[in-house]
Coordinates of C-alpha atoms and ligand atoms in Angstrom, one line a residue:
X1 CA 43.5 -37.7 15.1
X2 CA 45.6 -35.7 12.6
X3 CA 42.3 -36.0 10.4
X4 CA 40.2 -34.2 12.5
X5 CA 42.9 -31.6 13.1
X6 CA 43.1 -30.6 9.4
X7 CA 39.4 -30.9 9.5
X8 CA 39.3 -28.3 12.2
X9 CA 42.3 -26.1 10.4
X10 CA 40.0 -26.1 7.5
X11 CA 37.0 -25.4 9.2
X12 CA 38.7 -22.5 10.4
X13 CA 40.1 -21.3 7.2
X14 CA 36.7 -21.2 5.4
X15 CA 34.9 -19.5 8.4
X16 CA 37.8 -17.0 8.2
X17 CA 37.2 -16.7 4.5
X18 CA 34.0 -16.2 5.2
X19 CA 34.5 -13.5 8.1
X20 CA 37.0 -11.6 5.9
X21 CA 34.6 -11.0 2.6
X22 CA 31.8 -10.2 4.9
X23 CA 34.1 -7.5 7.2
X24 CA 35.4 -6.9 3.7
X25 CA 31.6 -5.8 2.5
X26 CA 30.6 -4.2 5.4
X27 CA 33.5 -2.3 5.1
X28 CA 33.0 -1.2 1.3
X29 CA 29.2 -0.6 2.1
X30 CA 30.5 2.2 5.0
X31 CA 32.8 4.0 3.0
X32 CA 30.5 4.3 -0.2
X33 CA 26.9 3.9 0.7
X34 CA 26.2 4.4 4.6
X35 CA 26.3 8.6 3.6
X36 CA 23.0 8.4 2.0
X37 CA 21.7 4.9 2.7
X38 CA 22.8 5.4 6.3
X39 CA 24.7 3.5 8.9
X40 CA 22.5 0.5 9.7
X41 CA 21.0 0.6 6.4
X42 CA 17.9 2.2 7.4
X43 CA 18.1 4.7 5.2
X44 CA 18.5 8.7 4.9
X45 CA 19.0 10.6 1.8
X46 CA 18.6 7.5 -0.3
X47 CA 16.0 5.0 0.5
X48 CA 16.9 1.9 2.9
X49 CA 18.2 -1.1 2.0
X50 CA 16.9 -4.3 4.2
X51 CA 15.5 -7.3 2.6
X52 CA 12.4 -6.4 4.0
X53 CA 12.1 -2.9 2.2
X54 CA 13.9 -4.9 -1.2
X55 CA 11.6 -6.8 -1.5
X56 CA 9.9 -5.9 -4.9
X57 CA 13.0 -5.1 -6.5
X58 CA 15.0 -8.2 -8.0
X59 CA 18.5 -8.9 -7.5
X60 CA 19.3 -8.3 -10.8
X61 CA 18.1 -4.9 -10.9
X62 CA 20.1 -3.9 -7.7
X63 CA 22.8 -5.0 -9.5
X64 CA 22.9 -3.0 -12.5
X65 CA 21.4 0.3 -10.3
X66 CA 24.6 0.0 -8.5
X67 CA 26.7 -0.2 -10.9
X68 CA 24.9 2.0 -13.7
X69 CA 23.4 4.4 -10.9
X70 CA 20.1 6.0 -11.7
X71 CA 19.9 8.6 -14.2
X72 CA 18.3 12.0 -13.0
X73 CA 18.7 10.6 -9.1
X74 CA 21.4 11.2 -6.6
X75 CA 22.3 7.3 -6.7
X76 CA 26.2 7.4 -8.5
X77 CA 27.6 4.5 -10.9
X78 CA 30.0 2.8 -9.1
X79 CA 31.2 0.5 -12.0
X80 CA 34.2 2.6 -12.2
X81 CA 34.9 2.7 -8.3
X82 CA 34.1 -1.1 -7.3
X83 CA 35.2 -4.0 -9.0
X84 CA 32.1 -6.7 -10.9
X85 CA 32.5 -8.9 -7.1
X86 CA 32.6 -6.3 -5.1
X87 CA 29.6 -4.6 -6.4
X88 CA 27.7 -8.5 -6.9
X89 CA 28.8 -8.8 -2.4
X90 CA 27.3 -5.5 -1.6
X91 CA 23.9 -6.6 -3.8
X92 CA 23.9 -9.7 -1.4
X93 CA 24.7 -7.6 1.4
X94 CA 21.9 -5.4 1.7
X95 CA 19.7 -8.8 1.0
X96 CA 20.8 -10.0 4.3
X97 CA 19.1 -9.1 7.0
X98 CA 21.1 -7.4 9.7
X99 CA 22.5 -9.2 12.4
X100 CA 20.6 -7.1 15.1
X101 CA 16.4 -6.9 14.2
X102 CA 17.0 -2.8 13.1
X103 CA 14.9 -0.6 15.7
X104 CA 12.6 2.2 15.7
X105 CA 11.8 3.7 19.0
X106 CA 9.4 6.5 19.9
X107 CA 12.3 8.4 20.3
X108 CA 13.3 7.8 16.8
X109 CA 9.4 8.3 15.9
X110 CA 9.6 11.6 17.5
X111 CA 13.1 13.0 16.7
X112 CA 12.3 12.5 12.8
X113 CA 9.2 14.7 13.0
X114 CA 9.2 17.3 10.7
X115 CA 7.0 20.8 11.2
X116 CA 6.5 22.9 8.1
X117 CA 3.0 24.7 9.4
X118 CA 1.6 24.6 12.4
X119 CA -2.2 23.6 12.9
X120 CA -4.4 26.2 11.5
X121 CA -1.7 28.1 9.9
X122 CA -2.5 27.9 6.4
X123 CA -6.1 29.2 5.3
X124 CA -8.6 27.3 5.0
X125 CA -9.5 28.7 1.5
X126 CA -8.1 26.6 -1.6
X127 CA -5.7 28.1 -3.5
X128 CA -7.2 27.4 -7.1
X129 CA -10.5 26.9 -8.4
X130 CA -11.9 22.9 -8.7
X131 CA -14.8 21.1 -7.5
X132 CA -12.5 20.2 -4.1
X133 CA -15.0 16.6 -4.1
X134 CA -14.2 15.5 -7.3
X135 CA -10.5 16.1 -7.5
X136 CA -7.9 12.9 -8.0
X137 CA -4.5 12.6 -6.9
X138 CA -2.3 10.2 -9.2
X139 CA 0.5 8.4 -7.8
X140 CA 3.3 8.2 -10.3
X141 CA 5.5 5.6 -8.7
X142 CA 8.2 5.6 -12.0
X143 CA 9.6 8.7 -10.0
X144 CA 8.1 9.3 -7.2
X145 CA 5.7 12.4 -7.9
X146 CA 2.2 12.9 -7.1
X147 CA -0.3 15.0 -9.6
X148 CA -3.5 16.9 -8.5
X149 CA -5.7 16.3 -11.1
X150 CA -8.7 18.4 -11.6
X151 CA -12.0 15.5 -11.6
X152 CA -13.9 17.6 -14.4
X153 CA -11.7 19.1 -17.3
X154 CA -8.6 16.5 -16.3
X155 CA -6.2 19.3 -16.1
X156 CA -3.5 19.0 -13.6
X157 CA -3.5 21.8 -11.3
X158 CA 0.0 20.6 -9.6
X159 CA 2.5 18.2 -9.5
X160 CA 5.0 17.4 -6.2
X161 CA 7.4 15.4 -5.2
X162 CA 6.4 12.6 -2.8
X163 CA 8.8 10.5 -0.8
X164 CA 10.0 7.3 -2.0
X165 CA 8.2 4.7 -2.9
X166 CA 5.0 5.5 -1.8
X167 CA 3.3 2.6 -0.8
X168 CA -0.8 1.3 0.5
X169 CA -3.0 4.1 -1.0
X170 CA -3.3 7.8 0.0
X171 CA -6.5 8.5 2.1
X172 CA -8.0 11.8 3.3
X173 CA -9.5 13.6 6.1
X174 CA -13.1 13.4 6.1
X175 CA -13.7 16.7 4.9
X176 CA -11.6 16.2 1.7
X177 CA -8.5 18.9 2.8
X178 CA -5.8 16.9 3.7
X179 CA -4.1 14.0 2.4
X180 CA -1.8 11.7 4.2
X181 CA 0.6 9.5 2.2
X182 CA 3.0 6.3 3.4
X183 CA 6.3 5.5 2.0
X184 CA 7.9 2.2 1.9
X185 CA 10.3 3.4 4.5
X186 CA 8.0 4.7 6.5
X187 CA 7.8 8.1 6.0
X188 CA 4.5 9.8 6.5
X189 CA 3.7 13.1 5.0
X190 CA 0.0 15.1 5.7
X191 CA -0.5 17.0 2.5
X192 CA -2.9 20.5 2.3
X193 CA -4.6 20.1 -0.7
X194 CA -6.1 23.7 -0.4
X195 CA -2.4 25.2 -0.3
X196 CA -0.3 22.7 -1.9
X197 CA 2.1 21.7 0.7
X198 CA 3.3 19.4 2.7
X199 CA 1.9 20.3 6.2
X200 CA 4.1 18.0 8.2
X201 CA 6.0 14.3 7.9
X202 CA 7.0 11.8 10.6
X203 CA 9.0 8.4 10.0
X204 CA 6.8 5.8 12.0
X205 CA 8.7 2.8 11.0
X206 CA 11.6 1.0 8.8
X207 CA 9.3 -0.6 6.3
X208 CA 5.9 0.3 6.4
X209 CA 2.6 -1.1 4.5
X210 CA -0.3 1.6 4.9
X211 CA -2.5 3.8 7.3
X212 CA -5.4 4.4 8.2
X213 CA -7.3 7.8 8.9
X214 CA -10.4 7.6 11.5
X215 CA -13.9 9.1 10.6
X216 CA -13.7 11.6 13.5
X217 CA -10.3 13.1 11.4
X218 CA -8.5 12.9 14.3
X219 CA -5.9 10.4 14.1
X220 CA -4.2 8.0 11.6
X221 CA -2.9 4.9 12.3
X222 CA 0.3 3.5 10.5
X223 CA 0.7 -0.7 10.2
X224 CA 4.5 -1.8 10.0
X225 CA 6.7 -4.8 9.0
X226 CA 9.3 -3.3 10.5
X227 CA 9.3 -2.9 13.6
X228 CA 6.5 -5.5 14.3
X229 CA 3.9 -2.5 15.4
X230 CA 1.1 -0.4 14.9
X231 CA 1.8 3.6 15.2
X232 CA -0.9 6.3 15.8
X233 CA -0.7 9.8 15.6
X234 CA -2.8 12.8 16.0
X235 CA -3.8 13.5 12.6
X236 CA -3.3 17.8 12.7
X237 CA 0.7 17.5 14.1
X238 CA 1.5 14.1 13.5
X239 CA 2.8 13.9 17.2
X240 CA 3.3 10.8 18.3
X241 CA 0.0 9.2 20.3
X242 CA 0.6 5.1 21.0
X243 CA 2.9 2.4 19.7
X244 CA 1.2 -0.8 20.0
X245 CA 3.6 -3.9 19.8
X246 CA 2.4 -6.5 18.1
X247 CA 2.4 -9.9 20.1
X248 CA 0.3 -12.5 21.1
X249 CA -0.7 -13.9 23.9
X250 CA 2.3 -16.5 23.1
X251 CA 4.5 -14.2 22.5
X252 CA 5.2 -14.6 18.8
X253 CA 5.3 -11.1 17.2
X254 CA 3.8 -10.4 13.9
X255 CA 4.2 -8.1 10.8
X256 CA 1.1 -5.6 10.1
X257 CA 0.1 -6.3 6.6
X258 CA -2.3 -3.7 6.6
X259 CA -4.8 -1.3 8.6
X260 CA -8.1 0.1 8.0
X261 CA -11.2 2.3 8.7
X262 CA -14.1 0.6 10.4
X263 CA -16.2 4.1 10.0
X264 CA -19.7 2.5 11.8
X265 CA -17.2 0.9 14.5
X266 CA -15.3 3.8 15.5
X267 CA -12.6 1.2 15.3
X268 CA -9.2 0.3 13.6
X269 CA -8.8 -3.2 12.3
X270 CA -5.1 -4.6 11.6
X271 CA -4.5 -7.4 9.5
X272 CA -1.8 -9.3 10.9
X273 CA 0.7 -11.7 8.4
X274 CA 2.3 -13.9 11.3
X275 CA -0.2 -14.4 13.7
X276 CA -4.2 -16.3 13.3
X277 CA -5.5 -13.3 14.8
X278 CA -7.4 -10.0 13.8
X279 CA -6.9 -6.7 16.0
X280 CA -9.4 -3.8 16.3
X281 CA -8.3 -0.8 18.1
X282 CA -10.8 1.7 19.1
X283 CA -10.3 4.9 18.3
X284 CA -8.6 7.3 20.7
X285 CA -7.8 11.0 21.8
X286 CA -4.8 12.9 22.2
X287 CA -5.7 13.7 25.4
X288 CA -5.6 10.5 27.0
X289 CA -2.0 9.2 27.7
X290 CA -0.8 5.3 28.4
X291 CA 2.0 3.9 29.6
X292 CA 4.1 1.1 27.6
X293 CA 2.6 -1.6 30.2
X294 CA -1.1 -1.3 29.3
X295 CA -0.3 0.1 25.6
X296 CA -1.6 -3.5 24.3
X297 CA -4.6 -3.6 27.1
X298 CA -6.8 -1.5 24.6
X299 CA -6.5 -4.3 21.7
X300 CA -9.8 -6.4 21.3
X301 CA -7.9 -9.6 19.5
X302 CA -10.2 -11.7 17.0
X303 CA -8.8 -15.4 16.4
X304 CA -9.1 -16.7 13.2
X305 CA -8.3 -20.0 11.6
X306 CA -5.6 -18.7 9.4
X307 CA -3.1 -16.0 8.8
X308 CA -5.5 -13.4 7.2
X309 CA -3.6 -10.8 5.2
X310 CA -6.4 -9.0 3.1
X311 CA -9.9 -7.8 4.1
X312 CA -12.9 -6.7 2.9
X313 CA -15.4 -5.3 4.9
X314 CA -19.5 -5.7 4.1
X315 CA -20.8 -2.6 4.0
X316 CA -22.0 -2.2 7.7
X317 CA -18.6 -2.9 9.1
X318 CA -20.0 -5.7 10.8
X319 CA -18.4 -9.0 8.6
X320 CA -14.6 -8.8 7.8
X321 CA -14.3 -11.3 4.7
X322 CA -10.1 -12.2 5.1
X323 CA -8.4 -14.0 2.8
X324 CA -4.9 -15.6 3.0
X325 CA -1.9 -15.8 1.0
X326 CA -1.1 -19.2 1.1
X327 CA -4.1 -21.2 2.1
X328 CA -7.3 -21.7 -0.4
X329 CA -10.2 -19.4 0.6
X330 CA -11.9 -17.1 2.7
X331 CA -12.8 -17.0 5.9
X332 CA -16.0 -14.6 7.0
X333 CA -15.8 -12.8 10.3
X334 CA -18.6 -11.8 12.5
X335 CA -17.0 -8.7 13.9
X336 CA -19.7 -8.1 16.4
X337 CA -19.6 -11.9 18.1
X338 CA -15.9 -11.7 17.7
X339 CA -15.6 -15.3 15.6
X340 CA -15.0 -17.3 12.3
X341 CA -18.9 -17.7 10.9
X342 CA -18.3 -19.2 7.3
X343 CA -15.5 -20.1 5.1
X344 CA -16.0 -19.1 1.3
X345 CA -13.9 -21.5 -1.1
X346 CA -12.1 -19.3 -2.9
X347 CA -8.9 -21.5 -4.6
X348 CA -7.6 -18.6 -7.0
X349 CA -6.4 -16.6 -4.3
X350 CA -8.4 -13.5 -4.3
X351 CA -7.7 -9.8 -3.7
X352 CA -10.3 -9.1 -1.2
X353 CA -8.9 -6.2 -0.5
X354 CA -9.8 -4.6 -4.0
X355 CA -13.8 -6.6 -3.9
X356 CA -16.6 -4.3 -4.3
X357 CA -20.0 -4.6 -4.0
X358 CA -23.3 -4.2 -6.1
X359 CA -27.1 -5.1 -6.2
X360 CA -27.3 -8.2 -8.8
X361 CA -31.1 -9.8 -8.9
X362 CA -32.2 -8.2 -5.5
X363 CA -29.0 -10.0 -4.1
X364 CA -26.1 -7.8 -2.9
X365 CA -22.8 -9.7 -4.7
X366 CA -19.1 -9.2 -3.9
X367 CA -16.7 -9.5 -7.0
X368 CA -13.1 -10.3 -6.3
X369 CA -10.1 -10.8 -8.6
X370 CA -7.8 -13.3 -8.0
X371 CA -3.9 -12.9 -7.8
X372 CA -3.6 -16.5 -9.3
X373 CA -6.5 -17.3 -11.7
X374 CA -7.8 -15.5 -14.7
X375 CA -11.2 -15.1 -13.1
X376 CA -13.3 -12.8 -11.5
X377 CA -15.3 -14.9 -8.3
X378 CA -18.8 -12.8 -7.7
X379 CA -20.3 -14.1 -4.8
X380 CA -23.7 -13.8 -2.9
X381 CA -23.5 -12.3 0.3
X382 CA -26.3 -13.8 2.0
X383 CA -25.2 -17.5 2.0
X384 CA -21.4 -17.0 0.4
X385 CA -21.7 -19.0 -2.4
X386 CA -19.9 -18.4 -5.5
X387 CA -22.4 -17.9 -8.0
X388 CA -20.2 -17.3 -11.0
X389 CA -16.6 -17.1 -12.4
X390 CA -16.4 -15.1 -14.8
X391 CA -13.2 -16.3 -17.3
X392 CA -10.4 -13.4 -17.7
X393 CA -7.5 -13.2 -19.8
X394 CA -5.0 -13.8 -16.8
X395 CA -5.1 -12.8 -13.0
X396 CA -6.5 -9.5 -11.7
X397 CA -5.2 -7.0 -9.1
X398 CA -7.6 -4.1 -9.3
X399 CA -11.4 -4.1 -9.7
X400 CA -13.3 -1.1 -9.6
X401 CA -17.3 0.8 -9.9
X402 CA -19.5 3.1 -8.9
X403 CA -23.2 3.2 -8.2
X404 CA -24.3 5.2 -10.9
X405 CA -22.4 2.8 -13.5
X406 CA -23.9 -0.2 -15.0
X407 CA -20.1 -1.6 -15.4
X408 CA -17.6 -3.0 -12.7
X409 CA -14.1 -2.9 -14.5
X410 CA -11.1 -5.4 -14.0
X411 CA -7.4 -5.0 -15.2
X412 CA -5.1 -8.7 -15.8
X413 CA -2.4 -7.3 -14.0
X414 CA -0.7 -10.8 -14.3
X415 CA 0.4 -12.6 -17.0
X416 CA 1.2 -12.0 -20.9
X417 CA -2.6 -10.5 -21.4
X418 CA -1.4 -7.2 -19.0
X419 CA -2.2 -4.9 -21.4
X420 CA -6.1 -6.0 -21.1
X421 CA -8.7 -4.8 -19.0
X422 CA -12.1 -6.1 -19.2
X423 CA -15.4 -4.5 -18.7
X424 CA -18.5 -6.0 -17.4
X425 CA -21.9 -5.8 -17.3
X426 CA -23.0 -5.8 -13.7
X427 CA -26.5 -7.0 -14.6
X428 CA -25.7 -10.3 -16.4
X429 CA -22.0 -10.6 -15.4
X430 CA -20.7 -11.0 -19.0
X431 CA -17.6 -9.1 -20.2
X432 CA -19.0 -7.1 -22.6
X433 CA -16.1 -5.1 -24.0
X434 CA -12.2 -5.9 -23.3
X435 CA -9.9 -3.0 -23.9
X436 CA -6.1 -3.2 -25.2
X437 CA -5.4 1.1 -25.0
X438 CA -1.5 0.5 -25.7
X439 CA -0.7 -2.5 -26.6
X440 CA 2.5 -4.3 -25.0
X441 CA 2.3 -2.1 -21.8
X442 CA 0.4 -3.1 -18.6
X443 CA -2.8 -1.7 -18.1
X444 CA -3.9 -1.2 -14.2
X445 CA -6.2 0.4 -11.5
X446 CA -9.1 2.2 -12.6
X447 CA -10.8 4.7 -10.7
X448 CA -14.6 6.7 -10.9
X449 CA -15.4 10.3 -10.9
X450 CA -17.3 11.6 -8.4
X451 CA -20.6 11.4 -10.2
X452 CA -19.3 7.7 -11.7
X453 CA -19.7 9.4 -15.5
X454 CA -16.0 9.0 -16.4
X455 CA -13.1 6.4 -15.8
X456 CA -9.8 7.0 -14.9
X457 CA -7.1 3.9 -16.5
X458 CA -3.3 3.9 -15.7
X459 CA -0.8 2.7 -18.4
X460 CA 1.7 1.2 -15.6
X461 CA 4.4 2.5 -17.8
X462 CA 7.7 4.7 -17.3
X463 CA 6.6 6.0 -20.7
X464 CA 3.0 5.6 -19.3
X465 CA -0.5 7.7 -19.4
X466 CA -3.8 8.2 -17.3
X467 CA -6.8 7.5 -20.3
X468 CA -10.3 8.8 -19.1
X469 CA -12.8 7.1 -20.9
X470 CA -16.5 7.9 -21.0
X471 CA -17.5 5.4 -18.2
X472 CA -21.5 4.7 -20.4
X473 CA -20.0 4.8 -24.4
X474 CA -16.8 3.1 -22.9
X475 CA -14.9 5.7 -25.8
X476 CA -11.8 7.1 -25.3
X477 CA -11.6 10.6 -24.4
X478 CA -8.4 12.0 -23.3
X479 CA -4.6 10.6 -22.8
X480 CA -2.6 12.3 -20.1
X481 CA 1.2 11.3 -20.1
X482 CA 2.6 10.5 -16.6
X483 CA 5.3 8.4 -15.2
X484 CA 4.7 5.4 -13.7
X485 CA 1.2 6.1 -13.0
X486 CA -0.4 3.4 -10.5
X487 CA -3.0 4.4 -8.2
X488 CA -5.8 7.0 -8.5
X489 CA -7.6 8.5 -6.1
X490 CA -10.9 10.3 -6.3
X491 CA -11.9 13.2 -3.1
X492 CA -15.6 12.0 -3.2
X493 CA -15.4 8.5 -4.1
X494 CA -12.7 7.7 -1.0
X495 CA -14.1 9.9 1.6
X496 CA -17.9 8.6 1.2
X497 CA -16.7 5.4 1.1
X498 CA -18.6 4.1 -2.4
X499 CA -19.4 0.8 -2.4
X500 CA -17.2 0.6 -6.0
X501 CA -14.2 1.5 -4.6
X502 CA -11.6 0.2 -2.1
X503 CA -11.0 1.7 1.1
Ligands
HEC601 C1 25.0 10.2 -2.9 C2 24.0 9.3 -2.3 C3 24.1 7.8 -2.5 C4 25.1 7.0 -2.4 C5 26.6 7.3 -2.0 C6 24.6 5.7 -2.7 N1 23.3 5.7 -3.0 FE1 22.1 4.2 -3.5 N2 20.6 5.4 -3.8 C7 20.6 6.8 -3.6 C8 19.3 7.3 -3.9 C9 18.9 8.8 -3.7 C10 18.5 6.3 -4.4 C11 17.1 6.3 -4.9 C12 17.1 6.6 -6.4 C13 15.7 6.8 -6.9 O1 15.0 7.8 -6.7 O2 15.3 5.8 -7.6 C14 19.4 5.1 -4.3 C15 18.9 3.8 -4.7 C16 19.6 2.7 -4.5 C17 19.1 1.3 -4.7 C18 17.8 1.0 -5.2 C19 16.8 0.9 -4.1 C20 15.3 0.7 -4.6 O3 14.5 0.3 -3.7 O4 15.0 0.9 -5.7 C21 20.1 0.5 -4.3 C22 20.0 -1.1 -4.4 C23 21.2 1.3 -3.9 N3 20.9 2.6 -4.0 C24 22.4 0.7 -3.4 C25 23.5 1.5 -3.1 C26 24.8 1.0 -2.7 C27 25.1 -0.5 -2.5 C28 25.6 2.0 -2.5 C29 27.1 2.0 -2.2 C30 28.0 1.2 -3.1 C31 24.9 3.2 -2.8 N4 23.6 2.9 -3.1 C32 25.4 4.5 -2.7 C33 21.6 7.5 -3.1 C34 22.9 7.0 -2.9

């Protein structure tokens, strides 16, 4: 009896503990954070602060940020305002997720919607001189800019600021104009490349992975973690057009891990990270209006056999080749009869989403890296059989071609080699050249130009560069300092849909 009492005293006195720090924290975080990181964490001048959105930045880091602040940013030092605990229970703070699932409803969708020009108010006349096809955009994720890089004498025409943390690839309007651009907080801006500004920006989620922009140019589609949805808008406002819930037939929900293009289809397809199922979504336009009840009704749902969180499509849209983060291998799609057709054994955990294609001995091949094996898996698309690995100094993120090149190039993203990338020969599948451009410092994510006679390589560096190389000599021909550079984006090469890039 009197046991169980002081059990129950104690009980209470740690939960109380436990109650107080926590009110304690939440407290701390509202009187110095919630003014830029907002209220519920969801963000506002600074970015927003869930696990979710945290994700690629380690604990340790958080730490120091909020102590040391970031230099030339608006985020302050606290070490002189919050004691070594305090600052160590605010870094496990915003690591915990809240205790309500944060929300984002149309009316949040719609009240974040920013306007700078209307449709059709800027001229439709660049304001500089460039091939428009053959231009690049450069993300430079080390702080958070974007560069307009001219495809031809690689002379940037502009640099602007982006929102941060962009996040899944810019993509463009068919014709080349516009871009549109996803944040990590899911902010979406629509860029005029022809004028240099940004046209107009919507928030379409918390924490967001990519989007999508149809072949008709007339809508883009947004895929979320948070909330569990897809979001389209009409791609000359950004209004707001559907918000499709995702949720299946069970009623488990599921994060987006990413959306794409289907240009043949007409179609959307979502790849989905918590449900064996594959959307497509045909495209839609503004003018037709649904209700939230039959939102969903539109959705043609594919079951797969696994949770399939990167695609690649063949080049008539009509096989989706998935692969999934946990399990071992691939799992081919018929997207026409709607069904599983082959499995591809595939135990290094490829990047699907960054395979291209080529013609190899009147066969057409995909090549893959893989996230967790130094090899590159090139496979033959008629029977999906791996005809060769071909041995890399560590694993691979970014693979990349073009038609007119006789090389397919991969980086080793992964791994102590990062500062290799290796080339090789798409006609015997040897490496036949591996580059170390600056030694110690990962090397990542090449890209074509238009005509496939250059190569663009990003030193993933804060101290970093953009190298073009001659893409037939492989010799080095220029070294254009940037910060953080990552992804690279060429006008011709994305909007055609070359068979040597990603889409
Ligand atoms: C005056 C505005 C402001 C205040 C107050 C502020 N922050 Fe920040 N914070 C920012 C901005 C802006 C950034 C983004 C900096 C950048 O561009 O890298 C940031 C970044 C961060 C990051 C890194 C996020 C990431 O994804 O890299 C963390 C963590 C963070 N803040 C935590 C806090 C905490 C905890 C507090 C309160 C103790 C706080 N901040 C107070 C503006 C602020």
């Amino acid at each position: 009896m009197k046991k169980s009492f002081f059990a129950v005293v104690l009980l209470g006195l740690a939960f109380g503990v436990v109650a107080n720090v926590q009110t304690e924290t939440e407290s701390l975080y509202k009187e110095h954070c919630s003014s830029c990181h907002g209220v519920e964490r969801l963000g506002g001048m600074g970015p927003a602060l869930l696990p979710e959105n945290l994700s690629r930045l380690r604990k340790s880091k958080a730490l120091s940020v909020i102590a040391n602040g970031r230099a030339a940013t608006q985020m302050p030092a606290f070490e002189a305002v919050l004691s070594a605990e305090q600052i160590a229970a605010l870094v496990e703070h915003v690591y915990t997720k809240p205790k309500h699932k944060p929300e984002w409803s149309d009316q949040d969708i719609e009240a974040s919607q920013i306007v700078n020009f209307k449709p059709k108010e800027l001229p439709a006349k660049p304001v500089f001189d460039a091939d428009m096809m053959n231009l690049f955009l450069v993300v430079e994720l080390g702080d958070h800019h974007v560069t307009l890089l001219n495809g031809d004498t690689f002379e940037p025409i502009h640099r602007f600021k982006s929102r941060f943390a962009l996040h899944g690839g810019p993509k463009y309007s068919p014709d080349g104009r516009f871009v549109y651009f996803a944040s990590r907080d899911g902010w979406i801006t629509k860029y005029d490349i022809y004028n240099l500004k940004v046209v107009a920006e919507v928030r379409a989620g918390i924490n967001t992975r990519n989007l999508a922009v149809s072949s008709d140019g007339k809508s883009v589609m947004v895929a979320n973690y948070l909330p569990n949805n897809l979001v389209l808008f009409d791609a000359e406002s950004l209004d707001l057009m559907n918000v499709y819930p995702v949720i299946n037939a069970s009623g488990q929900t599921s994060r987006v891990s990413a959306v794409y293009n289907a240009p043949p289809r007409n179609t959307f397809i979502a790849a989905l990270k918590d449900v064996k199922e594959v959307w497509e979504i045909p495209y839609r336009s503004s003018d037709t209006t649904l209700t939230t009840g039959n939102r969903v009704a539109e959705v043609r749902t594919i079951e797969v056999n696994d949770y399939l969180d990167d695609f690649f499509f063949d080049p008539d849209y009509k096989l989706l080749i998935g692969a999934s983060r946990d399990a071992s291998g691939g799992q081919v799609v018929d997207l026409d009869q709607g069904k599983v057709t082959s499995s591809i054994p595939l135990p290094g955990m490829p990047h699907l989403g960054s395979g291209i294609t080529w013609e190899y001995q009147d066969k057409q091949v995909l090549a893959t890296p893989n996230l967790k094996e130094g090899k590159v898996s090139v496979i033959d698309m008629s029977n999906w059989e791996v005809i060769k690995e071909i041995q890399t100094e560590g694993p691979g993120f970014f693979m990349r071609s073009h038609e007119k090149s006789p090389y397919a190039w991969v980086d080793v993203f992964f791994g102590p080699n990062k500062e290799a990338v290796h080339v090789i020969d798409k006609s015997t599948l040897e490496i036949v050249k591996t580059l170390r451009p600056s030694p110690g410092k990962t090397a990542a994510h090449v890209e074509f130009t238009k005509d496939g006679s250059k190569v663009l390589l990003s030193i993933w560096d804060m101290d970093g560069e953009v190298i073009v190389y001659d893409a037939t000599t492989l010799k080095e021909e220029k070294r254009l300092p940037m910060v953080k550079p990552s992804g690279k984006y060429n006008v011709w090469n994305k909007t055609q849909y070359e068979r040597g890039t990603s889409h």
